[in-house]
Amino acid sequence: MNLHEYQGKELLKSFGVKIQEGIVAHTAEEAVAAAIQMKELYNSGWVVVKAQVHAGGRGKGGGVKLAKSPEQAGEITQAMIGMQLVTPQTSAEGKLVRKVLVAQDVFYPGANEPKEFYISILTDRGRGGNVIVYSPDGGMDIEKVAEETPERVHTEFIDPLLGLRPFQAQKVAFAFGLSGQAFKEMVDFVQRLYAAFLGSDAAMFEINPCLKTSDDKIIAVDAKVTLDDNALYRHKDLEAMRDTDEEDPSDVEAQALDLNYVKLDGNVGCMVNGAGLAMATMDLIQLSGGEPANFLDVGGTADAQRVENAMRFILKDKNVKAILINIFGGIVRCDRVAQGVVDAYKKIGDIPVPVIVRLQGTNADIAKKIIDESGLKVMGAVEFQEAADLVSKVLAS
Ligand code: GDP
Ligand code: MN
């Protein structure tokens, strides 16, 4: 699950990470009020208006704008809300802007130049632990830095048993060329950031830019946060931050139905219990000359209701030319699933594509009989190869 910038910053702040402060606004009037309040709270004469959408690269797409007065903040907000923001990270249509963050301007002049750094934290599956990725060349061109001067992007592996050790946080501060107060602040920043990452069960943090202000403070100016969906159950406060407006509607619906669904571009819909069998089934479809239209794991309890939900879901995809249901009955009995398929079929009514059902395991033979005798346009199979042949046959006809 992804968070908006303002939500990510809230999370960071709760772990004591310093952030660029801001107030969310949904209208021009709210933005004017927010800008006035930023002045009162943080003596921030100028503010930046930042579009809140789940996409990066907003600066490049006109989604981050400096306002020199509350009135100007209102005008910018007026233009930004309701626009389709196109950035290098969105589709060509862009993303609808529903709210903005009116943030303090942190690039104010002072004794030193402000400087932008890059810090992210993510899990390196290969090495079995988290890594901190950092670069002294943060800001809007980090992709270019990674491509043209990869030696300026560093990785620090964190041993899961030892945790982040102080020297590792110092290494980051050294690489940024910091000294004195800024060095100390950066070490503290990295340590708190890592604590926030662990404490929120995050999958990814990206702070770009992490800024050294002209008076040597270290703050997170941007926060891109992805949380681990499987750990959300123990973070109800974070789970409540979900913004379904930003997510793909079919993903949202699948989640509500507790289906593990990923849409793909092929022509054979599939419904399977268990992720491993689902992957194998997708291979099978490919080998039979089809292309999987989706990944769908209905989970361990493939009862009639779930089969029906999944079937309706698959049928929404107009590219689907056939449906392959592949269920292994271990604990779940195949005859029950078969009855579920027949019931779902009758309930949905007219299913315009052939359905192939392969049931294997407990009571598989009874299940095949139920399918074969149902009088419906459903083809039963017991062996994997049989199912594959039926898919080929259906696609060829
Ligand atoms: P992104 O483009 O979606 O990653 O949005 P960011 O929040 O990272 O902002 C993009 C850029 O806007 C930053 O790299 C800064 O250069 C600039 N920016 C952000 N906050 C401020 C600010 O307070 N003052 C000024 N002058 N520029 C800012
Ligand atoms: Mn950014």
Coordinates of C-alpha atoms and ligand atoms in Angstrom, one line a residue:
M1 CA 0.0 0.0 0.0
N2 CA 1.3 3.4 -1.0
L3 CA 1.0 6.6 1.1
H4 CA 0.7 10.2 -0.1
E5 CA 3.6 12.5 0.6
Y6 CA 1.8 14.2 3.5
Q7 CA 0.9 10.8 5.1
G8 CA 4.4 9.5 4.7
K9 CA 5.7 12.7 6.4
E10 CA 3.2 12.3 9.2
L11 CA 4.6 8.7 9.8
L12 CA 8.2 10.0 9.7
K13 CA 7.4 12.8 12.1
S14 CA 5.9 10.3 14.6
F15 CA 9.3 8.7 14.8
G16 CA 11.0 12.0 15.3
V17 CA 12.3 12.5 11.8
K18 CA 12.4 16.2 10.8
I19 CA 10.2 17.0 7.9
Q20 CA 9.2 19.9 5.7
E21 CA 6.0 20.9 7.5
G22 CA 2.8 21.4 5.6
I23 CA -1.0 21.5 5.7
V24 CA -3.3 19.7 3.3
A25 CA -5.8 21.8 1.3
H26 CA -8.7 20.7 -1.0
T27 CA -9.7 24.1 -2.2
A28 CA -8.1 27.5 -3.0
E29 CA -9.6 29.0 0.2
E30 CA -8.1 26.2 2.3
A31 CA -4.8 26.8 0.6
V32 CA -4.8 30.5 1.5
A33 CA -5.7 29.7 5.1
A34 CA -3.0 27.1 5.2
A35 CA -0.3 29.5 3.8
I36 CA -1.3 32.1 6.5
Q37 CA -1.0 29.4 9.1
M38 CA 2.4 28.2 7.8
K39 CA 3.6 31.8 8.3
E40 CA 2.3 31.9 11.9
L41 CA 3.6 28.5 12.8
Y42 CA 6.9 28.4 11.0
N43 CA 7.5 32.0 9.9
S44 CA 7.5 30.6 6.4
G45 CA 6.9 33.6 4.1
W46 CA 6.8 31.6 1.0
V47 CA 5.2 28.2 0.6
V48 CA 5.3 25.4 -1.9
V49 CA 2.1 23.9 -3.2
K50 CA 2.6 20.2 -3.9
A51 CA 0.0 18.0 -5.7
Q52 CA -0.8 14.9 -3.6
V53 CA -1.1 12.0 -6.0
H54 CA 0.5 8.6 -5.9
A55 CA 3.2 9.3 -8.4
G56 CA 6.7 10.7 -8.3
G57 CA 8.3 13.2 -10.6
R58 CA 5.7 15.8 -9.7
G59 CA 8.2 18.6 -9.8
K60 CA 8.9 17.9 -13.5
G61 CA 5.2 17.8 -14.3
G62 CA 4.2 21.1 -12.7
G63 CA 2.9 19.5 -9.5
V64 CA 5.3 21.4 -7.2
K65 CA 5.1 25.2 -7.3
L66 CA 6.5 28.0 -5.2
A67 CA 4.1 30.7 -3.9
K68 CA 5.3 34.0 -2.6
S69 CA 2.1 34.9 -0.9
P70 CA -1.1 33.2 0.5
E71 CA -3.0 34.7 -2.4
Q72 CA -0.6 33.1 -4.9
A73 CA -0.9 29.8 -3.0
G74 CA -4.6 30.0 -3.6
E75 CA -4.2 30.7 -7.3
I76 CA -1.8 27.8 -7.8
T77 CA -4.1 25.5 -5.9
Q78 CA -7.1 26.6 -7.9
A79 CA -5.3 25.6 -11.1
M80 CA -3.8 22.4 -9.7
I81 CA -6.9 20.9 -8.1
G82 CA -8.9 19.0 -10.8
M83 CA -6.0 18.9 -13.2
Q84 CA -4.7 15.7 -14.7
L85 CA -1.1 15.8 -13.6
V86 CA 1.2 14.1 -16.0
T87 CA 4.7 13.2 -14.8
P88 CA 7.5 10.9 -16.0
Q89 CA 6.0 8.3 -13.6
T90 CA 2.3 8.5 -14.7
S91 CA 0.5 7.2 -17.7
A92 CA -0.1 9.7 -20.6
E93 CA -3.5 10.6 -19.1
G94 CA -1.9 11.5 -15.8
K95 CA -3.5 11.4 -12.3
L96 CA -6.3 13.6 -11.1
V97 CA -5.2 16.0 -8.4
R98 CA -7.8 16.1 -5.5
K99 CA -5.7 17.7 -2.8
V100 CA -2.4 19.6 -2.3
L101 CA 0.1 20.0 0.5
V102 CA 0.8 23.6 1.3
A103 CA 4.3 23.3 2.7
Q104 CA 6.9 25.6 4.2
D105 CA 9.5 26.8 1.8
V106 CA 12.7 25.2 3.1
F107 CA 15.0 26.4 0.4
Y108 CA 15.4 29.8 2.1
P109 CA 18.7 31.7 1.8
G110 CA 21.2 31.6 4.6
A111 CA 24.8 31.1 5.6
N112 CA 25.2 28.1 3.3
E113 CA 23.7 26.8 0.2
P114 CA 20.8 24.4 0.7
K115 CA 21.8 20.9 -0.6
E116 CA 19.7 18.0 -1.8
F117 CA 20.5 14.4 -1.0
Y118 CA 18.9 11.1 -1.8
I119 CA 18.2 8.3 0.7
S120 CA 16.0 5.3 0.3
I121 CA 15.5 2.1 2.3
L122 CA 14.3 -1.2 0.8
T123 CA 14.6 -4.9 1.2
D124 CA 17.3 -6.7 -0.8
R125 CA 15.7 -10.1 -1.2
G126 CA 18.9 -11.6 -2.6
R127 CA 20.9 -10.7 0.4
G128 CA 18.1 -11.3 2.8
G129 CA 18.1 -7.9 4.6
N130 CA 17.4 -4.2 4.2
V131 CA 19.6 -1.8 2.4
I132 CA 20.0 1.9 2.6
V133 CA 20.6 3.4 -0.9
Y134 CA 22.0 6.9 -0.8
S135 CA 23.6 9.5 -3.0
P136 CA 25.0 13.0 -2.5
D137 CA 23.3 14.0 -5.7
G138 CA 19.7 14.1 -4.7
G139 CA 16.9 16.0 -6.3
M140 CA 14.8 15.8 -9.4
D141 CA 17.5 14.2 -11.6
I142 CA 18.4 11.1 -9.4
E143 CA 17.4 8.8 -12.3
K144 CA 20.0 10.5 -14.5
V145 CA 22.6 10.2 -11.7
A146 CA 21.9 6.4 -11.4
E147 CA 22.3 6.0 -15.1
E148 CA 25.3 8.3 -15.9
T149 CA 27.3 8.3 -12.6
P150 CA 26.3 5.1 -10.8
E151 CA 29.4 5.3 -8.7
R152 CA 27.7 8.2 -6.9
V153 CA 24.9 5.9 -5.7
H154 CA 25.9 3.9 -2.7
T155 CA 24.4 0.9 -0.9
E156 CA 24.7 0.0 2.7
F157 CA 23.6 -3.5 3.8
I158 CA 22.0 -3.8 7.2
D159 CA 22.5 -7.1 9.0
P160 CA 19.1 -8.1 10.3
L161 CA 20.5 -9.4 13.5
L162 CA 22.7 -6.5 14.3
G163 CA 20.4 -3.8 13.0
L164 CA 21.7 -0.4 11.8
R165 CA 25.0 0.3 13.5
P166 CA 26.1 3.9 14.3
F167 CA 29.1 3.7 11.9
Q168 CA 26.7 3.0 9.1
A169 CA 24.7 6.1 9.7
Q170 CA 28.0 8.0 9.9
K171 CA 29.1 6.6 6.6
V172 CA 26.0 8.2 5.0
A173 CA 26.8 11.5 6.5
F174 CA 30.5 11.3 5.4
A175 CA 29.4 10.5 1.8
F176 CA 27.3 13.6 1.8
G177 CA 30.4 15.6 2.7
L178 CA 28.8 16.9 6.0
S179 CA 30.6 18.1 9.1
G180 CA 29.8 19.7 12.4
Q181 CA 26.1 20.2 13.3
A182 CA 24.9 19.0 9.9
F183 CA 26.9 15.7 10.3
K184 CA 25.3 15.0 13.7
E185 CA 21.8 15.8 12.4
M186 CA 22.3 13.5 9.5
V187 CA 23.4 10.6 11.7
D188 CA 20.3 11.1 13.8
F189 CA 18.1 11.5 10.7
V190 CA 19.3 8.2 9.2
Q191 CA 18.9 6.3 12.5
R192 CA 15.3 7.6 13.1
L193 CA 14.5 7.0 9.5
Y194 CA 15.5 3.3 9.9
A195 CA 13.6 3.0 13.1
A196 CA 10.5 4.4 11.3
F197 CA 11.0 1.9 8.5
L198 CA 11.1 -1.1 10.9
G199 CA 8.4 0.3 13.1
S200 CA 5.9 0.7 10.3
D201 CA 6.7 -2.6 8.6
A202 CA 7.5 -0.6 5.5
A203 CA 8.5 -2.1 2.2
M204 CA 10.1 1.0 0.8
F205 CA 11.0 4.5 1.9
E206 CA 12.4 7.1 -0.5
I207 CA 13.4 10.5 0.7
N208 CA 14.3 12.6 -2.2
P209 CA 15.3 15.2 -1.5
C210 CA 16.6 14.9 2.0
L211 CA 17.7 18.5 2.4
K212 CA 20.5 20.2 4.3
T213 CA 19.0 23.7 4.8
S214 CA 21.0 26.9 4.6
D215 CA 21.2 26.8 8.4
D216 CA 22.4 23.2 8.5
K217 CA 19.2 21.4 9.5
I218 CA 18.5 18.0 7.9
I219 CA 14.9 17.5 6.8
A220 CA 12.8 15.2 4.6
V221 CA 11.3 17.4 1.9
D222 CA 9.6 14.5 0.1
A223 CA 8.5 11.1 1.4
K224 CA 7.5 8.2 -0.8
V225 CA 6.4 5.3 1.4
T226 CA 5.2 1.8 0.5
L227 CA 3.9 -0.3 3.4
D228 CA 3.9 -4.1 3.5
D229 CA 0.3 -5.1 2.9
N230 CA 0.8 -8.3 4.8
A231 CA 1.7 -6.4 8.0
L232 CA -1.1 -3.8 7.8
Y233 CA -3.2 -5.8 10.2
R234 CA -0.9 -4.6 13.0
H235 CA -1.0 -0.9 11.9
K236 CA -4.6 0.0 11.9
D237 CA -3.7 3.7 12.0
L238 CA -1.6 3.4 8.8
E239 CA -4.2 1.1 7.2
A240 CA -6.7 3.9 7.6
M241 CA -4.6 6.1 5.4
R242 CA -5.4 4.0 2.3
D243 CA -6.7 6.2 -0.5
T244 CA -8.6 4.0 -2.8
D245 CA -9.1 6.9 -5.2
E246 CA -5.4 6.5 -6.1
E247 CA -5.6 2.8 -6.7
D248 CA -6.7 0.7 -9.7
P249 CA -10.5 0.1 -9.3
S250 CA -10.2 -3.6 -10.0
D251 CA -7.4 -4.0 -7.4
V252 CA -9.6 -2.2 -4.8
E253 CA -12.5 -4.5 -5.6
A254 CA -10.4 -7.7 -5.5
Q255 CA -9.1 -6.6 -2.1
A256 CA -12.6 -6.1 -0.8
L257 CA -13.5 -9.6 -1.9
D258 CA -10.2 -11.0 -0.5
L259 CA -9.1 -12.3 -3.9
N260 CA -5.5 -12.3 -4.8
Y261 CA -5.8 -10.8 -8.3
V262 CA -3.4 -9.4 -10.8
K263 CA -4.7 -8.3 -14.2
L264 CA -2.7 -9.4 -17.2
D265 CA -3.1 -8.8 -21.0
G266 CA -3.9 -12.4 -22.2
N267 CA -7.1 -14.2 -23.3
V268 CA -7.5 -17.1 -20.9
G269 CA -8.9 -16.2 -17.5
C270 CA -7.8 -18.5 -14.6
M271 CA -9.0 -19.3 -11.1
V272 CA -6.8 -21.3 -9.0
N273 CA -6.3 -22.2 -5.3
G274 CA -2.8 -21.5 -4.1
A275 CA -0.2 -19.1 -5.6
G276 CA 2.2 -21.9 -6.7
L277 CA -0.5 -23.8 -8.6
A278 CA -1.7 -20.4 -10.1
M279 CA 1.8 -19.8 -11.4
A280 CA 2.0 -23.3 -12.9
T281 CA -1.5 -22.9 -14.4
M282 CA -0.3 -19.7 -16.1
D283 CA 2.6 -21.6 -17.6
L284 CA 0.2 -24.3 -18.7
I285 CA -2.0 -21.8 -20.5
Q286 CA 1.0 -20.4 -22.3
L287 CA 2.1 -23.9 -23.3
S288 CA -1.4 -24.5 -24.7
G289 CA -1.1 -21.5 -27.0
G290 CA -3.0 -19.1 -24.9
E291 CA -2.0 -16.1 -22.8
P292 CA -3.1 -15.8 -19.2
A293 CA -5.5 -12.9 -18.7
N294 CA -4.9 -12.7 -15.0
F295 CA -3.3 -14.2 -11.9
L296 CA -6.0 -15.2 -9.4
D297 CA -5.5 -17.1 -6.2
V298 CA -8.9 -17.8 -4.6
G299 CA -7.2 -19.1 -1.5
G300 CA -7.8 -22.2 0.6
T301 CA -11.5 -21.9 0.9
A302 CA -12.8 -22.2 -2.6
D303 CA -16.5 -22.2 -1.7
A304 CA -19.4 -21.4 -4.0
Q305 CA -19.5 -17.7 -3.0
R306 CA -15.8 -17.2 -3.7
V307 CA -16.0 -19.1 -7.0
E308 CA -18.9 -16.9 -8.0
N309 CA -17.1 -13.7 -7.0
A310 CA -14.0 -14.8 -8.9
M311 CA -16.0 -15.8 -11.9
R312 CA -17.7 -12.4 -12.1
F313 CA -14.4 -10.7 -11.7
I314 CA -12.8 -12.6 -14.5
L315 CA -15.7 -12.0 -16.8
K316 CA -15.4 -8.2 -16.5
D317 CA -12.3 -8.5 -18.7
K318 CA -13.5 -8.4 -22.2
N319 CA -10.3 -10.0 -23.6
V320 CA -11.2 -13.3 -21.9
K321 CA -12.0 -16.0 -24.4
A322 CA -12.0 -19.0 -22.0
I323 CA -11.8 -19.6 -18.3
L324 CA -9.7 -22.3 -16.7
I325 CA -10.5 -23.3 -13.2
N326 CA -7.8 -25.3 -11.6
I327 CA -8.4 -26.5 -8.1
F328 CA -6.5 -28.9 -6.0
G329 CA -8.7 -30.5 -3.3
G330 CA -6.6 -31.2 -0.3
I331 CA -8.7 -30.0 2.6
V332 CA -11.3 -28.6 0.4
R333 CA -13.3 -31.4 -1.3
C334 CA -13.5 -31.3 -5.1
D335 CA -17.2 -32.3 -5.2
R336 CA -18.0 -29.2 -3.1
V337 CA -16.0 -27.0 -5.4
A338 CA -17.7 -28.6 -8.5
Q339 CA -21.1 -27.9 -7.0
G340 CA -19.9 -24.3 -6.3
V341 CA -19.0 -23.9 -9.9
V342 CA -22.3 -25.3 -11.1
D343 CA -24.2 -23.0 -8.7
A344 CA -22.2 -20.0 -9.6
Y345 CA -22.7 -20.7 -13.3
K346 CA -26.5 -20.9 -12.8
K347 CA -26.5 -17.7 -10.7
I348 CA -24.5 -15.6 -13.1
G349 CA -26.6 -16.9 -15.9
D350 CA -25.2 -16.4 -19.3
I351 CA -21.5 -17.0 -19.3
P352 CA -20.3 -16.2 -22.8
V353 CA -17.1 -18.1 -22.8
P354 CA -16.3 -21.8 -22.4
V355 CA -15.3 -22.8 -18.9
I356 CA -12.8 -25.6 -18.3
V357 CA -12.7 -27.1 -14.8
R358 CA -9.9 -29.2 -13.6
L359 CA -10.4 -30.6 -10.1
Q360 CA -7.8 -32.9 -8.6
G361 CA -7.6 -34.4 -5.2
T362 CA -10.2 -35.5 -2.7
N363 CA -13.4 -36.8 -4.5
A364 CA -12.1 -35.6 -7.9
D365 CA -14.0 -38.3 -9.7
I366 CA -17.3 -37.4 -8.1
A367 CA -16.5 -33.7 -9.0
K368 CA -16.0 -34.5 -12.7
K369 CA -19.3 -36.3 -12.7
I370 CA -21.1 -33.3 -11.3
I371 CA -19.5 -31.1 -13.9
D372 CA -20.1 -33.5 -16.8
E373 CA -23.7 -34.1 -15.8
S374 CA -24.6 -30.5 -15.1
G375 CA -25.7 -29.9 -18.7
L376 CA -23.8 -26.6 -18.6
K377 CA -21.2 -25.4 -21.1
V378 CA -18.5 -26.5 -18.6
M379 CA -15.8 -29.0 -19.4
G380 CA -14.4 -31.2 -16.7
A381 CA -10.8 -32.5 -16.5
V382 CA -8.8 -34.4 -14.0
E383 CA -5.3 -34.5 -15.4
F384 CA -3.3 -31.3 -16.0
Q385 CA -2.6 -32.3 -19.6
E386 CA -6.3 -32.9 -20.2
A387 CA -7.0 -29.3 -19.1
A388 CA -4.3 -28.0 -21.3
D389 CA -5.6 -29.9 -24.3
L390 CA -9.1 -28.5 -23.7
V391 CA -7.7 -24.9 -23.5
S392 CA -5.9 -25.4 -26.9
K393 CA -9.1 -26.9 -28.4
V394 CA -11.3 -24.1 -27.2
L395 CA -8.9 -21.4 -28.4
A396 CA -8.7 -23.0 -31.8
S397 CA -12.4 -23.3 -32.3
Ligands
GDP1 P1 8.7 15.1 -6.8 O1 9.1 15.8 -8.0 O2 7.4 14.4 -7.0 O3 9.8 14.1 -6.3 O4 8.4 16.2 -5.6 P2 9.4 16.8 -4.5 O5 8.7 16.9 -3.2 O6 10.7 16.0 -4.4 O7 9.8 18.2 -5.0 C1 10.4 18.4 -6.3 C2 11.4 19.5 -6.2 O8 10.8 20.7 -5.8 C3 12.5 19.3 -5.2 O9 13.6 18.5 -5.6 C4 12.9 20.7 -4.9 O10 13.9 21.1 -5.9 C5 11.7 21.5 -5.2 N1 11.1 21.9 -3.8 C6 10.5 21.1 -2.9 N2 10.2 21.8 -1.8 C7 10.7 23.1 -2.0 C8 10.7 24.3 -1.3 O11 10.3 24.3 -0.1 N3 11.3 25.4 -1.8 C9 11.8 25.4 -3.1 N4 12.3 26.5 -3.6 N5 11.8 24.3 -3.8 C10 11.3 23.1 -3.3
MN2 MN 10.9 13.8 -4.7

